[in-house]
Structures are given as C-alpha cells and as structure tokens.
Coordinates of C-alpha atoms in Angstrom, one line a residue:
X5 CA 57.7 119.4 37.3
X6 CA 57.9 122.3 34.8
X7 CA 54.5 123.1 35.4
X8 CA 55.6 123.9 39.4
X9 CA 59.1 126.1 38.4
X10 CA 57.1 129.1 38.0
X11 CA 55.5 128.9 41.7
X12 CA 59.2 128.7 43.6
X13 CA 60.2 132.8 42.1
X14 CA 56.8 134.3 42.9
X15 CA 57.3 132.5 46.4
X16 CA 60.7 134.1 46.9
X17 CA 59.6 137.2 45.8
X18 CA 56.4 137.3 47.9
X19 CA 58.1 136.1 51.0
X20 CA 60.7 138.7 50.2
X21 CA 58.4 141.7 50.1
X22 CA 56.5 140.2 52.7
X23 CA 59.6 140.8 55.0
X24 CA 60.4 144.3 53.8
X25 CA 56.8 145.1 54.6
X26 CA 57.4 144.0 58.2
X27 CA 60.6 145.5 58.3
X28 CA 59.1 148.8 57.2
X29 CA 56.3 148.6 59.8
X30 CA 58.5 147.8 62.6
X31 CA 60.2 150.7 61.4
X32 CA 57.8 152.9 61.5
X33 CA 56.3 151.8 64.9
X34 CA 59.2 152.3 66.8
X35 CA 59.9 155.5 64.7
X36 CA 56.6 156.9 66.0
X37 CA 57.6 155.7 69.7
X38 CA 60.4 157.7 70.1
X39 CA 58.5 160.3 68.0
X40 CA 56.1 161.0 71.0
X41 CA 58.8 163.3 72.4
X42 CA 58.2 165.3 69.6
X43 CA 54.3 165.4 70.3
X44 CA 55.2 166.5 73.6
X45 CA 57.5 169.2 72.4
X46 CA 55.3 170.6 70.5
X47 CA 52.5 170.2 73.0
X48 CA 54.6 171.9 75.7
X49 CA 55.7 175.1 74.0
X50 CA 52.2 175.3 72.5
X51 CA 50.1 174.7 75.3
X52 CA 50.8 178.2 77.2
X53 CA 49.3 180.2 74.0
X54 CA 45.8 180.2 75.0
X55 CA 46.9 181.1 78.8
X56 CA 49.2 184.1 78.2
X57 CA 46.7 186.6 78.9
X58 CA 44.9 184.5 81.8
X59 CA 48.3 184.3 83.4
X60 CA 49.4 187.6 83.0
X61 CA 45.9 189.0 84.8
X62 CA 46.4 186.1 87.2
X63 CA 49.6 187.4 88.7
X64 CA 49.9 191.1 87.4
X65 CA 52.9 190.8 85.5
X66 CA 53.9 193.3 82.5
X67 CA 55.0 192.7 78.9
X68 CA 58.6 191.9 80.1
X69 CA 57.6 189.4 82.8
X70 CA 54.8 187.7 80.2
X71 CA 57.6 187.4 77.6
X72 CA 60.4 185.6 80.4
X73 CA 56.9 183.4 81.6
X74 CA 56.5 182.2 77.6
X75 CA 60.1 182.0 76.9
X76 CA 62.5 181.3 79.4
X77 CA 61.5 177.5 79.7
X78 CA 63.2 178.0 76.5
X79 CA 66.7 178.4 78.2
X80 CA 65.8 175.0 80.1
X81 CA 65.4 173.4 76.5
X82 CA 69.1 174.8 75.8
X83 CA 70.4 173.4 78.6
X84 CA 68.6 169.8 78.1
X85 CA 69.5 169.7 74.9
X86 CA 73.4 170.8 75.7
X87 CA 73.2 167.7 77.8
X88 CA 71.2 165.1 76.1
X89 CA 73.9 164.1 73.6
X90 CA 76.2 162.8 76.3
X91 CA 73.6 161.5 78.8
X92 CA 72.2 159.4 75.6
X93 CA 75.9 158.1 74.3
X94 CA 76.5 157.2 77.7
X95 CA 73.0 155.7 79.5
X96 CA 71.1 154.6 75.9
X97 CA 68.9 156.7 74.1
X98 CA 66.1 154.6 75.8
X99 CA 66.7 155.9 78.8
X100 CA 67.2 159.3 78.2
X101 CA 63.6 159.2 76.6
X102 CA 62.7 157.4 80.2
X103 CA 63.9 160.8 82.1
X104 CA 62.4 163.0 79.8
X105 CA 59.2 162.0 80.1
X106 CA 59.2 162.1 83.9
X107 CA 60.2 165.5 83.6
X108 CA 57.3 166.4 81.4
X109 CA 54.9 164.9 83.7
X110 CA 56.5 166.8 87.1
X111 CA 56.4 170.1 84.7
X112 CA 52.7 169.9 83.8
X113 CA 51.7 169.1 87.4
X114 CA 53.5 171.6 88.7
X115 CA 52.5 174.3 85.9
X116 CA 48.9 174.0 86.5
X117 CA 49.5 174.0 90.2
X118 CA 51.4 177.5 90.3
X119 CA 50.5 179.9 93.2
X120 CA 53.0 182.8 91.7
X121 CA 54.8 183.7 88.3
X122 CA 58.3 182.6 89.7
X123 CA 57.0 179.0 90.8
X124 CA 55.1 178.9 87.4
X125 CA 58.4 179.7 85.8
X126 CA 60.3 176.7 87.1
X127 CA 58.1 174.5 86.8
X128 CA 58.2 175.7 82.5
X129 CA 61.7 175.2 82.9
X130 CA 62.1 171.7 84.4
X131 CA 59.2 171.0 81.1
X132 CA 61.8 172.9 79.0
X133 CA 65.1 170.6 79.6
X134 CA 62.5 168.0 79.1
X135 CA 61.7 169.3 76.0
X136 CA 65.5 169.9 75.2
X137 CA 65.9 166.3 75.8
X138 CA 63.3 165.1 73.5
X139 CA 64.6 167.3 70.4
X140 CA 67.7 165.6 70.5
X141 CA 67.3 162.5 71.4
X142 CA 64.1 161.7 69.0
X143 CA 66.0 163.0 65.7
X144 CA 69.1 160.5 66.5
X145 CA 67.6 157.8 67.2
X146 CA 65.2 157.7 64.2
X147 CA 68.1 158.8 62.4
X148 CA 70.0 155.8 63.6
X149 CA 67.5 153.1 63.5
X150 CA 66.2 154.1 59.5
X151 CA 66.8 152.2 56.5
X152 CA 68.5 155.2 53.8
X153 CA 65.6 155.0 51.8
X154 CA 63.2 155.8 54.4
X155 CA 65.3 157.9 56.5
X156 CA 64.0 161.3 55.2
X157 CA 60.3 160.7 55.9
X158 CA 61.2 158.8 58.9
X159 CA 63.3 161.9 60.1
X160 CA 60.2 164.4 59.3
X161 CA 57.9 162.1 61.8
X162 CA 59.9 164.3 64.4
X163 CA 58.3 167.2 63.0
X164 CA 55.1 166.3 62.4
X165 CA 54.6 165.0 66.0
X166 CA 56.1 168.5 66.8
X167 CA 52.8 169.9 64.7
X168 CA 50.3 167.6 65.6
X169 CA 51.6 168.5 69.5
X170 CA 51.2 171.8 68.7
X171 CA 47.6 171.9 67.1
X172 CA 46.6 169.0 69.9
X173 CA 47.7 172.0 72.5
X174 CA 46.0 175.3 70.2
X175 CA 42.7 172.6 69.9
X176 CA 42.7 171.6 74.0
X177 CA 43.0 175.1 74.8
X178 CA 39.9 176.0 72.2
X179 CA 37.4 173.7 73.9
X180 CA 38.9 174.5 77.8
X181 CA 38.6 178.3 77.0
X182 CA 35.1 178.2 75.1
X183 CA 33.9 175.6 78.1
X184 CA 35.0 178.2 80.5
X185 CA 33.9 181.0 79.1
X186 CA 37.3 182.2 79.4
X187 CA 40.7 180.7 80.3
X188 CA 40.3 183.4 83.4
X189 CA 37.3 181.9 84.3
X190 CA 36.8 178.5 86.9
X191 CA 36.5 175.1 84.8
X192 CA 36.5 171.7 86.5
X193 CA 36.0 171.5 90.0
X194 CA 36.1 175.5 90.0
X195 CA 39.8 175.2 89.2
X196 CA 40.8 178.1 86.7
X197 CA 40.6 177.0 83.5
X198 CA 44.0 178.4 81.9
X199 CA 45.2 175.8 84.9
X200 CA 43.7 172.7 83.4
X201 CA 45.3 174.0 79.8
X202 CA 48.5 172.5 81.3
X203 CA 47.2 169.3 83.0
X204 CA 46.0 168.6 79.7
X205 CA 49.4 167.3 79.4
X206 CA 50.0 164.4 82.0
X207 CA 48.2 161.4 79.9
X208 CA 50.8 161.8 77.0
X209 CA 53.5 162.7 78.9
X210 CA 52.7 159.1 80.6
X211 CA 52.3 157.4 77.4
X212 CA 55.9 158.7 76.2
X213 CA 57.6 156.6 79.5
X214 CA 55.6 153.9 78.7
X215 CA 56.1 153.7 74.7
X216 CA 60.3 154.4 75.4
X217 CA 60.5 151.0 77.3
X218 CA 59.0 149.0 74.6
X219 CA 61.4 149.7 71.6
X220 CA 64.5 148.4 71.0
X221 CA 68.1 150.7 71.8
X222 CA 69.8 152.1 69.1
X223 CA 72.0 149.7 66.9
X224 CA 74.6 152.4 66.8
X225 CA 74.6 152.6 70.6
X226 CA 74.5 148.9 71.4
X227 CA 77.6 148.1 69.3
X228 CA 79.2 151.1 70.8
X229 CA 78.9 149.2 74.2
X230 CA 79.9 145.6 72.7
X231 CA 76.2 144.3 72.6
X232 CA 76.8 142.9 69.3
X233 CA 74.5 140.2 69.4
X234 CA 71.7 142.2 70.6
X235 CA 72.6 145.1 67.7
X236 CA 72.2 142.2 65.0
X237 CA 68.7 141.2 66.5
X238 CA 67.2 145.1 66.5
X239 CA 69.2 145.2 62.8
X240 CA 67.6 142.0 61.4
X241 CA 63.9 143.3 62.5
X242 CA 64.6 147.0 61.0
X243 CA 66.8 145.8 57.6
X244 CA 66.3 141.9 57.5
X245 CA 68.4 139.5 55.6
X246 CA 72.6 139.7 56.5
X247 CA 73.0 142.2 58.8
X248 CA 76.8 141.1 59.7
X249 CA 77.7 143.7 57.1
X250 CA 76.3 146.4 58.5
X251 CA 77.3 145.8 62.1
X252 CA 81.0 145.8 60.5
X253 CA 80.4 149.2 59.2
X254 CA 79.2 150.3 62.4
X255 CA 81.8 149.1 64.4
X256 CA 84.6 150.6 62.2
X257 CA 83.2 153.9 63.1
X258 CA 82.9 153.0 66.8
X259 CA 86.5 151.9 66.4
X260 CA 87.6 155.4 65.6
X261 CA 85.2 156.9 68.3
X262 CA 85.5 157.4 71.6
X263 CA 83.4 159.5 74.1
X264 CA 82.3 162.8 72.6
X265 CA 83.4 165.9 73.7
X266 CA 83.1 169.0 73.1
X267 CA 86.4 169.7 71.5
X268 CA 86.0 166.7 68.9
X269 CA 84.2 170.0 67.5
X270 CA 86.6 172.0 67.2
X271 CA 89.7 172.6 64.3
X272 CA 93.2 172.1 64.9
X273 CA 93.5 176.0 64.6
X274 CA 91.1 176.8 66.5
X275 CA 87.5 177.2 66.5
X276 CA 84.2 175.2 65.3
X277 CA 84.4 173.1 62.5
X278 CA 82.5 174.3 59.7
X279 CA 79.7 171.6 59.6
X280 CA 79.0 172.3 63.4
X281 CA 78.3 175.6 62.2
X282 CA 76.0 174.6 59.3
X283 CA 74.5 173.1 62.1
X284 CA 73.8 176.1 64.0
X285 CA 73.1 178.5 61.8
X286 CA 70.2 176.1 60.0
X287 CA 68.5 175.8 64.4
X288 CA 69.1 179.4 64.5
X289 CA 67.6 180.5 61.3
X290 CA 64.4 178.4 62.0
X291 CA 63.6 180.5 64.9
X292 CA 64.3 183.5 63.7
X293 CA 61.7 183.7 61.1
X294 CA 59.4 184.1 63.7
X295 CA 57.8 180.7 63.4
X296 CA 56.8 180.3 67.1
X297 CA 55.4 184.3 67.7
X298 CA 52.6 182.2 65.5
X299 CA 52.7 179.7 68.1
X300 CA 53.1 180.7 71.2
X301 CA 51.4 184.3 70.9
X302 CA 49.1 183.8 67.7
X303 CA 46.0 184.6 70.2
X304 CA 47.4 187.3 71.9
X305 CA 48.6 188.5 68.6
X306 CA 45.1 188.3 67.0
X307 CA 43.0 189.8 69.9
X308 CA 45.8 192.9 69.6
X309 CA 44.4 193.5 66.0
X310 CA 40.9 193.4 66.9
X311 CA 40.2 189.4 66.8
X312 CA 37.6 188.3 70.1
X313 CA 39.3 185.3 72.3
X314 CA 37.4 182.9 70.9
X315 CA 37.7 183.8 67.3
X316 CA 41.6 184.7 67.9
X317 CA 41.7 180.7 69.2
X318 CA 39.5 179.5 66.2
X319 CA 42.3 181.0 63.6
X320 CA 45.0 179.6 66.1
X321 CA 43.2 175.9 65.8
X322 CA 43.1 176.7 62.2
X323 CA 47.0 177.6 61.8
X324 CA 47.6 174.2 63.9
X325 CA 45.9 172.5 61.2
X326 CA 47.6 173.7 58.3
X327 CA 51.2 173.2 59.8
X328 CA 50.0 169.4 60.1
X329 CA 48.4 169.0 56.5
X330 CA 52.3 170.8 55.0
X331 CA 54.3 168.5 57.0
X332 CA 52.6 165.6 55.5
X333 CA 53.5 167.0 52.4
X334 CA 57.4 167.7 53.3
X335 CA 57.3 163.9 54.5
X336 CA 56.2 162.7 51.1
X337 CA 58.4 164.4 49.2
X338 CA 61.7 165.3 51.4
X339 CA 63.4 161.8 50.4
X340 CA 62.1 162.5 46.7
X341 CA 63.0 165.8 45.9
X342 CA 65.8 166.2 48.6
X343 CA 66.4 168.3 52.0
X344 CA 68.2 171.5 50.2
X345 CA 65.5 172.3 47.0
X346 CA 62.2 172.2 49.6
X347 CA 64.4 174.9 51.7
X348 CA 64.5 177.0 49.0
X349 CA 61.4 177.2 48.0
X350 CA 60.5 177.4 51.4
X351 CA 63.1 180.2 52.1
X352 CA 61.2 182.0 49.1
X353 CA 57.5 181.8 50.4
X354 CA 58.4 182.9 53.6
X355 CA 60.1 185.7 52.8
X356 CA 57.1 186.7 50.3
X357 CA 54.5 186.3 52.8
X358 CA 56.1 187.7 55.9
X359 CA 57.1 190.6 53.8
X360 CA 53.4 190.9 53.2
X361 CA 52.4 190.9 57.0
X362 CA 54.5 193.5 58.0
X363 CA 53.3 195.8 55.7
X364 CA 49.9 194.8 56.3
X365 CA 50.4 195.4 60.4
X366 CA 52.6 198.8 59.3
X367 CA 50.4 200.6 57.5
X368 CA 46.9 200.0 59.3
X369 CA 45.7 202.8 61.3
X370 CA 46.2 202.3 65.1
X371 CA 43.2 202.3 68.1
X372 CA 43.7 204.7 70.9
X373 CA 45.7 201.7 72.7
X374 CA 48.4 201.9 69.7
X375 CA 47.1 198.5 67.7
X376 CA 46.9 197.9 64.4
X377 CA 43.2 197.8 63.3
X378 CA 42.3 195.7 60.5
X379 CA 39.4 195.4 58.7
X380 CA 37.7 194.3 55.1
X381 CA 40.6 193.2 52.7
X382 CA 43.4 194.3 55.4
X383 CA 41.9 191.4 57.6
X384 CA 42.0 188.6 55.3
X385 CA 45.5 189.9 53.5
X386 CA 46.8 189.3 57.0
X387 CA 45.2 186.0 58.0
X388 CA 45.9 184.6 54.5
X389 CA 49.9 185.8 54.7
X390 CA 50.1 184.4 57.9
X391 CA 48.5 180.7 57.3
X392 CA 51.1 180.8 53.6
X393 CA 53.7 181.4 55.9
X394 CA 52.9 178.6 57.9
X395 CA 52.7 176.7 54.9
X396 CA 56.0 177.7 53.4
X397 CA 57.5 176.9 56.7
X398 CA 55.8 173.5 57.3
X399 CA 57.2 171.9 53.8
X400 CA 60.5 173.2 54.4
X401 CA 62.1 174.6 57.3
X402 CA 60.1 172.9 59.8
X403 CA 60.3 169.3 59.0
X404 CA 63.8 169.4 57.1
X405 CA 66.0 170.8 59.6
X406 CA 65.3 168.4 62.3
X407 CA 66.1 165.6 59.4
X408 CA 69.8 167.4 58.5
X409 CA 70.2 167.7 62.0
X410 CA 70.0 164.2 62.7
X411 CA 72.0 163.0 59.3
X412 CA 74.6 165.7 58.1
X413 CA 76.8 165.0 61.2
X414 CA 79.4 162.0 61.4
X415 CA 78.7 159.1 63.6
X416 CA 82.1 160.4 65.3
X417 CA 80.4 164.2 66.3
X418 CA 76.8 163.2 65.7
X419 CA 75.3 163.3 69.7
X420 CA 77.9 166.1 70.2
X421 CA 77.1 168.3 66.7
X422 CA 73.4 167.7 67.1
X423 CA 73.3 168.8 71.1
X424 CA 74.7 171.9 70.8
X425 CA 73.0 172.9 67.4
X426 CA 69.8 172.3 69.5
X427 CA 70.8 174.2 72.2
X428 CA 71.2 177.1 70.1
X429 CA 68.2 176.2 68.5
X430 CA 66.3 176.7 71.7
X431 CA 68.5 179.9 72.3
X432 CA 67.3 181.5 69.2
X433 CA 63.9 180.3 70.5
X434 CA 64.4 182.2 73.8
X435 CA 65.5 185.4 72.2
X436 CA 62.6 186.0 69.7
X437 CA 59.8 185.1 71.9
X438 CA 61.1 187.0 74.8
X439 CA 61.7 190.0 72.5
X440 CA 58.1 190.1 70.8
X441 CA 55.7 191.4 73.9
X442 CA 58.4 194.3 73.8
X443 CA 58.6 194.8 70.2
X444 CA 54.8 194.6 69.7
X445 CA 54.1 197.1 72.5
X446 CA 56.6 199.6 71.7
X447 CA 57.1 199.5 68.0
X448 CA 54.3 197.1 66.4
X449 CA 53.5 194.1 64.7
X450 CA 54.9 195.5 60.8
X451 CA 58.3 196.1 63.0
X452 CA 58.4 192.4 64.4
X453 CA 57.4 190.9 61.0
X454 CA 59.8 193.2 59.2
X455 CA 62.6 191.8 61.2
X456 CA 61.3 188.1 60.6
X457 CA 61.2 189.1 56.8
X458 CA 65.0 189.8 57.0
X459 CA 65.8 186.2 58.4
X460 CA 63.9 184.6 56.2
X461 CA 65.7 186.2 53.2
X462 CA 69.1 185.1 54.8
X463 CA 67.9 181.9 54.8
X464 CA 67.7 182.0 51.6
X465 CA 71.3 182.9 50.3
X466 CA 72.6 180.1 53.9
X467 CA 70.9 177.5 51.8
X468 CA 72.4 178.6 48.4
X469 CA 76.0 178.0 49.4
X470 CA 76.2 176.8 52.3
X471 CA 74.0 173.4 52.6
X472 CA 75.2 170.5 51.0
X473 CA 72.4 167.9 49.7
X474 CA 72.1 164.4 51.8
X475 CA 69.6 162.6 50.1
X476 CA 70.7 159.3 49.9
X477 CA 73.9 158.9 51.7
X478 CA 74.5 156.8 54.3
X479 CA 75.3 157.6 57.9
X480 CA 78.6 155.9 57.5
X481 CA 79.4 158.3 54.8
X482 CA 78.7 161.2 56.1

C-alpha cells in the first residue's frame, strides 16, 4: 500500500494540468475565432494600398477624391463601431460577428465590381461599419471569455490578426500586381487586376460567418440574459473546476447594470467621465502617429520618392512582415512586463524614428514634379526609419491599446466606453489618411512626418500620467 501513495498526487496533478491545458486550448481557439474579425480589419483597410493609383487613373479623380476613396470607409467604421456596443449587449456578441461578416462579403463584391468612384465608395463604406463592428466586438469578447492570466496575450491576438490581415492584403496585392504587370492592367478573365485585389477578400470574409457560429456566447452576456446554466457550461470549458463563484461575481455586476447608454458616461456635473476619455485619447493617439499613411499609402508613398511599383510593393510586403514578427513580441511580453512600460518605450522609438523621416523627406532635393528624391544613404536612412517605426509601434501601441480598450472599462460602461473610443478611433483614422494626399502634394513628406513626430511625443507624456497599469486585475475590479 505505501508503495502505491506516491502514484495518487502525480495523478491529481497530471489530471490537473491536463485540464488547464485543455482549458487553455479551448481558449485560445475560440480566442482566434472571434479574432478573424481582426484579420478582416486589417485585410480591408489594407487591401486598397496596392490599388490607389490603379483607381485613381481608373476614374480620373484628384488628390482630394483619392484621399475620401482611401478614407472615408473610415467614417463607416465610426459609425459601426458607435453602434456595435449596443447591438452586441442586446443580440449576443455572436451575432454581431454573424452581421459583420456578411457585410464584409457584400463590401468586397461590390468593391471589385465598381463602375464609378462614388459606387466604389459605398461599397468601402458598408466594408467600413463592417470593419467598425469587428474592432469592437473582437476586443470584448476575448476580453470577456480570458482567464486574468492569459488575458493580455489573448487581448493582443486582436492585433496580430489586424497585422497578419494587413501583410495577407500588402502580399495578395504583390503577386496580383506583379501577375498583371500592373494593378491597371487585365488579370483573370481580362478583369482589371486592382479589381481582383478586393475579391481577394470573399473566402475569409466567409470563413469569419462560419467560425462566429461555432463558439460559445460570452459568459458575461449570457448571465446578463439569465442563461445561467449555459454561462457555467462555456465557464467550466474556459476556467474548469467551480465556476459557481465566478458566475456570482458576474451577476453582482449584472445586478447593478442595466442597458447601456450613452449617459452612463457621463459625470453628475457634466461631461465625460475621465476613464472614457483615457479611452479616447489612447484610439486617437494611435492614429495620429501616422501608423496607417504606412498602410494604406506606403506604395504610393514609395513610388513618390523614386521607388518602381513593384519594388514600392516589395518594401510594403516587407513592412507587413515586420509589424507581424513585433506583435508576436508585444504578445509575449504585454502580460509580463505590463500594458503602460511597452507604451513608453514604444512612445520613445516612434518619436526617434519618425523624427528621423521627416528630416530625411525635408531636406532631400526635389524632382521637377516637387518629390523628394533619395538616393545612397538617404534611401536606406529612410527605409530603415520607417520599418523601426513600424517596429516601435507593433510592440506597443498597436497591440496594447486594443488590450486596455477591452479591460480598463467597468463591466457597467464596458460595450458603451469601448464603442465610442473606437469610433473615435476610426475618426482619427479618417482625418489623417484623408489629410496625407493633400499634405504630401502641397507641402511634402518631412511636413506629414513632422506632424506625426509631434503625436508621437504626446503620447509619450498621455502615458506618463495619465494611464494607469492593468496587468493583473480582474474585470470585476476594474
């Protein structure tokens, strides 16, 4: 009999971490489900870099026009992402994801189908609430279905589905544009190519519908309906062991809830409450560092300073790349280190490196069209400033935001906080990539960066004192 004690401890403790490793997987999977809106995020903001110039030729538009085409399914994204908080506490988060993705799918039909710029543009819009829809909704539910401890690098999947969307999108419209010849020129069936740059988008777009109606709801949700029973079940798989507790703890919040709106935001004097604007001014600084001129223009950008289209694609791919390989990194270490030190130093590098490209683009002599020519050392300063910055921004600002967003807000205010920081999020989005076809043709690229330089700095000194760290805390406790 003594000889068999030993065996019944190592049996608890292997069945033990036998569960947790299930737990963690079924975690994860459903994690990366909801995740996929991300992808397609990042995908649908992405996809249009390699066809900005194709579409411009294609239906004579100027700078102005070519800036509204890029950006103003931007303005959708507010407005989906105004809404998605209350269609999500009020239909499941489920189905929200459900209507999202058939949006994405009508938008990147309809995109590639365009016969003229203002058609074009709704169809980017309808893809844009889509896309609003998706920011929110994939942040809270991870949020909401993650152990503490994995909650950080859980949270940063939505971001690096964002990246891998993005360099999926820079990499489809490589090989379309290289197959082509050109994305002016016919592809497939003689169909312009810049056209099948958008289709591109259908099979995932699919996949999201189809991935959304095999995970579970939200715990949070279902006990906010009364589908206790069904919360313990989704609880059990995700945590294991007694999950009575935690559906307690849930429900005392519910208790004190009721149906957000807008004016659970506000103070009893008047105005937003201060965490609400933490909130916004962490979306709004995000975008204003320029992040997505790299994404959205990066070809147009590099063809303007001498690059050919298929080399100004290569270093695009390239970019894509590194954003993926620095939010791996941000993933590993966010729940180690914490959200508020990786935006510092992230706050830092940018600053550093986007200071360095606008003096780069400043001070290079001009071509008879008024662009910045570089060459030798010039060149490379400028292509290795701009993938650092990527870099900076891919450890930090990138991936950690979307985590705050979806923890540093009360169950009470969480769907409502985290809708209309997105929304301005997406404003902020709207406003610097409609500006920068302006900026760049009437006072340069060391101008444009010079004003991203600024933001980044400010970011800085918002972090200092304003953001509170939130490693480690529960949701309950926020």
């Amino acid at each position: 009999m003594p000889l068999s004690t030993p065996f019944f401890p190592d049996k608890t403790m292997t069945s033990t971490t036998a569960r947790r490793k299930s737990n963690t997987f079924y975690v994860i999977l459903i994690a990366g489900a909801a995740a996929l809106g991300g992808f397609l995020f990042g995908f649908d903001t992405a996809v249009i870099n390699g066809a900005v110039v194709a579409i411009s030729k294609a239906f004579n538009i100027s700078s102005w026009v070519t800036g509204l085409a890029v950006s103003l399914a931007l303005l959708g994204s507010a407005v989906g992402a105004f809404f998605a908080g209350q269609i999500a506490d009020r239909y499941g988060r489920i189905k929200a994801m459900v209507v999202a993705s058939g949006l994405f799918t009508l938008s990147a039909i309809g995109s590639g189908l365009a016969f003229g710029i203002w058609d074009f543009i709704f169809w980017r819009l309808l893809g844009g609430i889509a896309i609003g829809v998706a920011s929110v909704i994939a942040p809270a539910y991870i949020a909401e279905c993650s152990p503490t401890h994995l909650r950080g690098r859980l949270g940063s999947l939505q971001q690096l589905a964002i990246v891998v969307g993005i360099f999926i999108a820079l990499l489809s419209d490589y090989f379309i544009a290289v197959s082509a010849g050109s994305a002016e020129k016919p592809f497939l069936f003689g169909i312009a190519a810049w056209r099948w740059m958008f289709w591109t988008a259908v099979p995932p777009a699919v996949l999201y519908g189809m991935a959304a109606l095999t995970i579970p709801e939200s715990p949070r949700y279902l006990v906010a309906q009364g589908r206790e029973p069904e919360a313990a079940n989704v609880l059990t798989k995700i945590l294991g062991g007694n999950v009575l507790e935690k559906i307690e703890e849930i429900r005392q919040t519910v208790m004190r809830e009721r149906e957000p709106k807008f004016s659970d935001l506000l103070r009893r004097s008047g105005g937003l409450l201060p965490i609400v604007w933490i909130g916004i001014g962490l979306s709004v600084l995000q975008q204003f560092v320029g992040i997505n001129v790299i994404f959205y223009y990066s070809s147009v950008l590099w063809r303007a300073v001498g690059f050919s289209e298929k080399d100004s694609l290569t270093i695009t791919v390239i970019t894509g790349a590194v954003n993926i390989m620095t939010t791996l990194i941000a993933i590993a270490f966010v729940d180690k280190f914490g959200r508020k030190p990786l935006l510092i130093l992230g706050s830092i590098g940018m600053t550093l490196t986007l200071g360095t490209m606008a003096t780069v683009f400043g001070t290079a002599p001009v071509d008879a069209a008024g662009n910045p020519t570089l060459t030798g050392s010039a060149g490379m300063a400028a292509l290795f400033a701009a993938n650092l910055y990527v870099f900076c921004f891919g450890f930090s600002w990138g991936p950690v935001t979307w985590v705050l967003l979806g923890e540093m807000f009360n169950n009470k205010i969480r769907a409502a906080a985290l809708s209309v920081a997105a929304s301005m999020q997406w404003v902020a989005n709207f406003v610097v990539s409609t500006t920068f076809p302006p900026i760049l043709q009437y006072f340069g690229l060391g101008s444009a960066y010079g004003l991203y330089t600024i933001a980044a700095a400010i970011s800085f000194f918002f972090v200092l004192f304003f953001i509170k760290e939130t490693k480690g805390i529960e949701l309950e406790d926020m």
